[in-house]
Structures are given as structure tokens and as C-alpha cells.
Short mmCIF file of C-alpha atoms and ligand atoms in Angstrom, two decimals:
data_model
loop_
_atom_site.label_atom_id
_atom_site.label_comp_id
_atom_site.label_asym_id
_atom_site.label_seq_id
_atom_site.Cartn_x
_atom_site.Cartn_y
_atom_site.Cartn_z
CA MET A 501 -3.02 4.45 19.90
CA LYS A 502 -3.81 7.22 17.80
CA SER A 503 -2.25 9.44 14.90
CA ARG A 504 -1.23 13.15 16.57
CA ASP A 505 -2.86 14.84 13.19
CA GLY A 506 -4.79 12.24 11.67
CA ARG A 507 -2.56 11.98 8.68
CA PHE A 508 0.37 10.08 10.20
CA LEU A 509 1.96 8.20 12.71
CA GLU A 510 4.96 8.32 14.79
CA GLU A 511 7.09 5.22 15.43
CA ASP A 512 7.83 6.92 18.61
CA ASP A 513 4.06 6.67 19.33
CA ILE A 514 4.21 2.76 18.32
CA ILE A 515 7.50 2.27 20.64
CA GLU A 516 5.21 3.48 23.39
CA ALA A 517 2.81 1.34 23.12
CA MET A 518 4.63 -1.96 23.26
CA THR A 519 3.83 -2.36 26.56
CA ASP A 520 4.25 -5.78 28.60
CA ASP A 521 0.85 -7.11 27.31
CA ILE A 522 1.35 -7.13 23.99
CA ALA A 523 2.68 -10.05 22.52
CA LEU A 524 1.97 -9.78 18.82
CA ILE A 525 1.91 -6.70 16.79
CA ILE A 526 0.75 -5.77 12.74
CA LEU A 527 0.83 -3.03 11.08
CA PRO A 528 0.90 -1.73 7.73
CA THR A 529 4.00 -0.89 5.43
CA VAL A 530 2.29 1.83 4.36
CA LEU A 531 -0.77 3.73 5.50
CA TYR A 532 -3.72 3.54 2.83
CA ARG A 533 -4.41 6.77 3.56
CA SER A 534 -1.61 9.10 3.85
CA GLY A 535 0.80 7.08 2.14
CA GLN A 536 3.18 7.49 4.91
CA ILE A 537 5.83 4.39 5.40
CA LEU A 538 6.40 3.30 8.69
CA ASP A 539 10.28 2.33 9.97
CA MET A 540 9.76 -1.23 9.49
CA LYS A 541 13.93 -1.98 10.87
CA ARG A 542 13.34 0.19 13.93
CA LEU A 543 9.75 -1.08 14.67
CA THR A 544 10.81 -4.57 14.51
CA ALA A 545 14.28 -4.12 16.53
CA GLU A 546 12.26 -2.35 19.12
CA ALA A 547 9.52 -5.26 19.31
CA HIS A 548 12.29 -7.85 19.27
CA LYS A 549 13.47 -6.03 22.36
CA ARG A 550 10.36 -6.39 24.33
CA GLY A 551 9.77 -9.73 22.96
CA ILE A 552 7.12 -8.86 21.02
CA VAL A 553 6.24 -10.67 17.35
CA ILE A 554 6.19 -8.23 14.73
CA GLY A 555 4.82 -8.87 11.12
CA PHE A 556 3.36 -6.24 8.28
CA ASP A 557 0.51 -5.69 5.87
CA GLY A 558 2.49 -5.12 2.80
CA CYS A 559 -1.21 -4.22 0.68
CA HIS A 560 -0.12 -0.77 0.04
CA SER A 561 3.58 -1.30 -0.50
CA ILE A 562 4.17 -4.65 -2.56
CA GLY A 563 5.45 -3.71 -5.88
CA ALA A 564 5.89 -0.02 -4.80
CA ILE A 565 9.04 -0.26 -2.56
CA PRO A 566 11.46 -2.38 -1.86
CA HIS A 567 11.23 -4.94 1.38
CA SER A 568 14.03 -6.32 3.11
CA PHE A 569 11.71 -8.47 5.90
CA SER A 570 14.82 -10.88 6.48
CA GLU A 571 17.49 -8.06 6.97
CA TRP A 572 15.39 -6.24 9.25
CA ASP A 573 14.17 -9.40 11.00
CA VAL A 574 10.78 -8.72 10.35
CA ASP A 575 8.55 -12.02 11.95
CA PHE A 576 5.98 -11.95 8.74
CA ALA A 577 4.92 -10.18 6.52
CA TYR A 578 1.51 -10.72 3.76
CA TRP A 579 -0.20 -8.48 1.02
CA CYS A 580 -2.86 -8.68 -1.67
CA ASN A 581 -1.39 -8.87 -4.89
CA TYR A 582 -3.88 -6.74 -6.49
CA LYS A 583 -2.85 -3.59 -6.49
CA HIS A 584 0.73 -2.08 -7.61
CA LEU A 585 1.34 -5.95 -8.56
CA ASN A 586 -1.54 -5.86 -11.14
CA GLY A 587 -3.17 -9.51 -10.24
CA GLY A 588 -6.55 -8.19 -10.37
CA PRO A 589 -9.17 -8.18 -7.18
CA GLY A 590 -9.52 -11.08 -6.06
CA GLY A 591 -6.60 -12.22 -6.68
CA VAL A 592 -4.01 -14.65 -4.48
CA GLY A 593 -2.38 -13.48 -1.73
CA GLY A 594 1.18 -13.39 -0.59
CA LEU A 595 3.21 -14.32 2.78
CA TYR A 596 6.50 -14.02 3.86
CA VAL A 597 7.35 -16.20 6.93
CA ASN A 598 10.88 -15.41 8.42
CA ARG A 599 13.50 -18.65 8.18
CA LYS A 600 13.64 -18.52 12.44
CA HIS A 601 9.64 -19.42 12.31
CA PHE A 602 9.56 -22.54 9.69
CA GLY A 603 8.62 -25.90 11.13
CA THR A 604 6.29 -23.87 13.44
CA MET A 605 3.19 -25.71 13.03
CA PRO A 606 0.40 -23.35 11.75
CA GLY A 607 -2.36 -22.67 13.91
CA LEU A 608 -4.67 -23.15 11.07
CA ALA A 609 -3.55 -26.07 8.90
CA GLY A 610 -5.06 -27.10 5.70
CA TRP A 611 -3.94 -29.99 3.12
CA PHE A 612 -1.99 -27.65 0.92
CA GLY A 613 0.12 -26.64 3.90
CA SER A 614 1.66 -30.14 3.47
CA LYS A 615 5.25 -30.72 2.58
CA LYS A 616 4.62 -30.91 -1.12
CA ASP A 617 6.17 -33.97 -2.04
CA LYS A 618 3.87 -35.65 1.12
CA GLN A 619 0.93 -34.12 0.11
CA PHE A 620 -0.84 -36.84 -2.39
CA ASP A 621 -0.06 -39.32 0.13
CA MET A 622 -3.14 -38.38 2.10
CA GLU A 623 -2.01 -39.34 5.13
CA HIS A 624 -3.87 -38.75 8.37
CA THR A 625 -1.12 -36.41 10.15
CA LEU A 626 -0.22 -33.25 8.31
CA THR A 627 3.60 -33.01 7.88
CA PRO A 628 3.92 -29.21 6.66
CA ALA A 629 5.71 -27.69 4.43
CA GLU A 630 9.14 -26.36 5.69
CA SER A 631 8.63 -23.10 4.22
CA ALA A 632 6.18 -20.32 3.96
CA GLY A 633 4.28 -22.80 2.37
CA ALA A 634 2.84 -24.95 5.47
CA TYR A 635 0.74 -21.92 5.92
CA GLN A 636 -1.25 -22.30 2.26
CA ILE A 637 -4.66 -23.32 2.94
CA GLY A 638 -6.40 -24.87 0.19
CA THR A 639 -6.01 -25.04 -3.74
CA PRO A 640 -4.77 -21.58 -5.29
CA HIS A 641 -7.18 -20.02 -7.52
CA VAL A 642 -5.37 -20.55 -11.12
CA LEU A 643 -7.23 -18.42 -13.33
CA SER A 644 -6.48 -15.38 -10.97
CA CYS A 645 -2.84 -16.44 -10.06
CA ALA A 646 -2.50 -16.62 -14.06
CA PRO A 647 -2.24 -12.81 -14.49
CA LEU A 648 0.63 -12.54 -12.07
CA ILE A 649 2.92 -14.38 -13.52
CA GLY A 650 2.82 -11.89 -16.65
CA SER A 651 2.87 -9.17 -14.27
CA LEU A 652 5.37 -10.51 -11.84
CA ASP A 653 7.99 -10.88 -15.14
CA ILE A 654 7.88 -7.58 -16.08
CA PHE A 655 8.38 -6.61 -11.76
CA ILE A 656 11.37 -8.76 -12.35
CA GLU A 657 12.49 -7.44 -15.71
CA ALA A 658 12.56 -3.67 -14.98
CA GLY A 659 13.50 -4.07 -11.23
CA ILE A 660 11.90 -2.92 -8.29
CA GLU A 661 14.94 -0.34 -7.64
CA ASN A 662 14.25 1.16 -11.07
CA ILE A 663 10.41 1.25 -10.25
CA ARG A 664 10.81 2.82 -7.02
CA GLU A 665 12.90 5.84 -8.21
CA LYS A 666 10.57 6.69 -11.31
CA SER A 667 7.57 6.40 -8.71
CA LEU A 668 9.08 8.52 -6.27
CA LYS A 669 9.90 11.38 -9.24
CA ILE A 670 6.45 11.12 -10.99
CA ASN A 671 4.84 11.25 -7.13
CA GLN A 672 6.99 14.19 -6.92
CA TYR A 673 6.50 15.60 -10.15
CA LEU A 674 2.89 15.18 -9.58
CA MET A 675 2.88 16.89 -5.60
CA ASP A 676 5.31 20.42 -7.43
CA LEU A 677 2.36 20.40 -10.00
CA VAL A 678 -0.26 20.69 -7.38
CA GLU A 679 1.44 23.00 -5.59
CA PHE A 680 2.24 25.16 -8.35
CA GLU A 681 -1.14 24.88 -10.58
CA LEU A 682 -3.46 24.22 -7.59
CA LYS A 683 -2.54 27.37 -5.22
CA ASP A 684 -5.51 28.56 -3.77
CA MET A 685 -7.51 25.88 -5.05
CA GLY A 686 -8.29 24.33 -1.26
CA PHE A 687 -5.81 21.58 -1.82
CA PHE A 688 -3.57 20.02 0.56
CA ILE A 689 -0.91 17.21 0.18
CA GLY A 690 -1.25 14.51 2.90
CA THR A 691 1.81 12.45 2.07
CA PRO A 692 5.31 12.63 3.47
CA ARG A 693 7.02 15.04 1.96
CA GLU A 694 10.72 13.10 2.61
CA ASP A 695 11.49 10.30 -0.13
CA ILE A 696 12.17 7.72 2.75
CA ARG A 697 8.96 8.38 4.07
CA ARG A 698 6.58 7.84 1.20
CA GLY A 699 4.89 4.92 -0.71
CA GLY A 700 3.45 4.64 -4.12
CA HIS A 701 0.43 7.40 -3.93
CA VAL A 702 -0.31 10.62 -3.47
CA SER A 703 -2.86 11.67 -0.92
CA LEU A 704 -4.54 15.24 -1.81
CA GLU A 705 -7.08 16.81 0.84
CA HIS A 706 -9.83 18.43 -0.37
CA LYS A 707 -13.09 19.38 1.64
CA GLU A 708 -15.08 18.78 -1.97
CA ALA A 709 -12.86 15.71 -2.09
CA ALA A 710 -15.74 13.43 -2.60
CA ARG A 711 -17.64 15.06 -5.75
CA ILE A 712 -13.85 16.40 -7.28
CA CYS A 713 -13.35 12.37 -7.52
CA LYS A 714 -16.60 12.35 -9.28
CA ALA A 715 -15.88 14.77 -11.87
CA LEU A 716 -12.68 13.34 -12.11
CA LYS A 717 -14.25 9.68 -13.33
CA GLU A 718 -16.69 11.62 -15.86
CA ASN A 719 -12.87 13.45 -17.28
CA GLY A 720 -11.84 9.70 -17.67
CA VAL A 721 -9.58 9.99 -14.37
CA ILE A 722 -10.05 7.15 -11.94
CA PRO A 723 -9.02 8.37 -8.78
CA ASP A 724 -9.77 7.03 -5.38
CA PHE A 725 -12.00 8.37 -2.30
CA ARG A 726 -11.23 7.49 0.83
CA ALA A 727 -13.57 9.69 3.68
CA PRO A 728 -13.82 12.33 4.69
CA ASN A 729 -11.52 14.52 2.35
CA ILE A 730 -8.89 12.31 0.71
CA ILE A 731 -8.33 12.03 -3.03
CA ARG A 732 -5.95 9.22 -3.23
CA LEU A 733 -4.29 9.99 -7.01
CA ALA A 734 -1.24 7.35 -7.70
CA PRO A 735 1.00 7.17 -10.89
CA VAL A 736 1.99 3.87 -11.77
CA ALA A 737 5.89 3.75 -12.03
CA LEU A 738 5.82 0.60 -14.84
CA TYR A 739 2.52 2.96 -17.13
CA THR A 740 1.81 6.46 -16.33
CA SER A 741 3.70 8.67 -18.00
CA TYR A 742 4.91 12.30 -17.15
CA ALA A 743 2.10 13.64 -19.29
CA GLU A 744 -0.54 12.00 -18.03
CA VAL A 745 0.20 13.19 -14.86
CA TRP A 746 0.53 16.95 -16.42
CA GLU A 747 -2.82 16.26 -17.90
CA VAL A 748 -4.67 15.34 -14.93
CA VAL A 749 -3.39 17.98 -13.22
CA GLN A 750 -4.62 20.46 -15.75
CA ILE A 751 -8.10 18.64 -15.56
CA LEU A 752 -8.10 18.90 -11.97
CA LYS A 753 -7.50 22.70 -12.50
CA LYS A 754 -10.66 23.02 -14.70
CA ILE A 755 -12.75 21.32 -12.57
CA MET A 756 -11.74 23.66 -9.89
CA SER A 757 -12.23 26.82 -11.88
CA GLU A 758 -15.04 25.70 -13.70
CA LYS A 759 -16.38 24.72 -10.13
CA GLN A 760 -17.50 21.53 -12.22
CA TYR A 761 -17.69 19.45 -8.98
CA GLU A 762 -20.89 21.20 -7.88
CA LYS A 763 -22.66 19.04 -10.24
CA TYR A 764 -22.57 16.13 -7.78
CA LYS A 765 -23.08 15.52 -4.39
CA ASN A 766 -19.84 15.64 -1.93
CA GLU A 767 -20.83 11.94 -0.58
CA ARG A 768 -19.05 8.72 -1.29
CA GLU A 769 -20.68 5.99 -3.99
CA VAL A 770 -21.10 2.53 -3.00
CA VAL A 771 -17.74 1.89 -4.35
CA ALA A 772 -15.37 4.58 -3.73
C1 PLP B 1216 -6.42 -4.38 -0.22
C2 PLP B 1216 -5.70 -4.34 1.51
C3 PLP B 1216 -6.26 -5.83 1.82
C4 PLP B 1216 -6.55 -7.24 0.76
O1 PLP B 1216 -8.01 -7.29 1.12
P1 PLP B 1216 -8.21 -8.85 0.31
O2 PLP B 1216 -9.99 -7.99 -0.42
O3 PLP B 1216 -8.65 -9.23 2.09
O4 PLP B 1216 -7.65 -9.21 -0.71
C5 PLP B 1216 -5.64 -5.92 3.09
N1 PLP B 1216 -5.51 -5.16 3.87
C6 PLP B 1216 -4.95 -3.73 3.23
C7 PLP B 1216 -4.75 -2.30 3.86
C8 PLP B 1216 -5.55 -3.56 1.67
O5 PLP B 1216 -5.40 -2.15 1.68
#
């Protein structure tokens, strides 16, 4: 199944692809390029109508939008904790398993999936944990779990609904500024405009995107470049201010009007 416009996925197209030969579906919650949120509730219901198990990769939504996996009856979901949740690169991942699957024997079992009070009995047969813990394989990396403890406390204190509200506003502000301040400079906003369809970042398309990103870095702004033409900007609800967003757009405007980007090749570096 292909995107119709190279940016977004139509839920109708995904549902049409749920044919008899499909047993399992894994989809992103939020597309990493355009920032589109998929309608997880609808897709889950449609998959289940056809007897298909469905799970989501939440790397680009965890910490940015609220999730109701149990309410939507999603079978499973997983995510890294190092993007919006600030766990730091290489940190431990997260897993959601719907209660209805508790008690299934993990396909890839490891000693850390033991029922926690049995784990150190060192028995030769595995007694799996009765929750998502059954899918743990080995000892988690303690040093990379530590920053997550601090970060999750802040997320709980702030509340994900408040974070989402600020995230929608600050991203909207960014998009409005881009339209107003960078008019006729070749930018296209490749993120859905409706609140319910956009996640925590804004995708700016430009044919000089790779070198504009390099110029942004030289000006102290760290974007992501995604080939062939995307500048990914993620104002962070918890600590990016509206003034900083304004400043970034002014920097972009200066880069474009002074053609600062022409100093660089329009190719990505090893780390984009
Ligand atoms: C960041 C990310 C991951 C996590 O990758 P790891 O290097 O395995 O931690 C997985 N899926 C998507 C879509 C991501 O963006």
C-alpha cells in the first residue's frame, strides 16, 4: 500500500489492504515524516472485524499525545523512550500488551520475562509474568533507565492532556509564522492542519532542505533532515517557548533572504 501523495496515509486505503492473507498489522501511531496521526481506534476496530491482530509503533507519539490503547482495544504497542520522553539515545524501550493477551507464552522468552517472584528460583521451566513483563528478555540497562525516572515524573506532574494542549498551540504558532513570515520562500507545510490528525512535530518541505538544515545548525537551531526534502522541527511542549519559535522562524527568514544555505552542499550528513 502506497501513500497517495507521498505524505499521508489514508485510513481507507489501509483498511482496503486488510485482506484475507493478513494475520498481523504493525503501523506507526504518528508518521515520522509528515507527523500524521493515524486513526488508531478505527483501524483497530476494522482489523478486529477481519480477525487481524494489530499493534502500533509509538516512537513518535509517546510523550506528545495521549493514548488510549486499552479503550481502543489495540492488541499491543511499543515505543522508544528517547524522543519526546527524553530518556536519552539507546535507552530502554516500552511495551503495552492488551490484558486479553496476558498469559500467552512469549515467542522470544528470556529469564527476565519470569513471574517476578519466581525469577530467582532459577527453575528450568519458565513461569512467565502475568503482564507485559512476560515479554522482557534480559536485565534492563539501569544507567539509561535512570533519566527516565526523572523525566516521567515531570510528565506525570504536567499531565499529558496539558502537554498535548501546549504542543498543539506551539506547533500551530510555528505553522502560522511559517506561512506569514516565510511566504514565497519555497516552503510547504507537509503536516496535517487539523488538530486531531497531527502529532508533536512540524514537517517543512523545501527543495534545499538538506542545506537549510546545515545553516540552521550553524545558527544554533538543531532540526532533523529527512530525505529528500524535509526539515523536521519539534517545538517541545515542556520547555520550548513561543519566543524561541519566533526566533527560529526569524533565523530561517535570514538564512533564506541572505542565501546562507548556498554555502553548503544540498546533501545530508552521516547523522541527519
Ligand atoms: C526512534 C524509532 C525507533 C527506535 O529505534 P531504536 O534504535 O531501536 O531504539 C523505532 N521505530 C521508529 C519508527 C522510530 O522512530
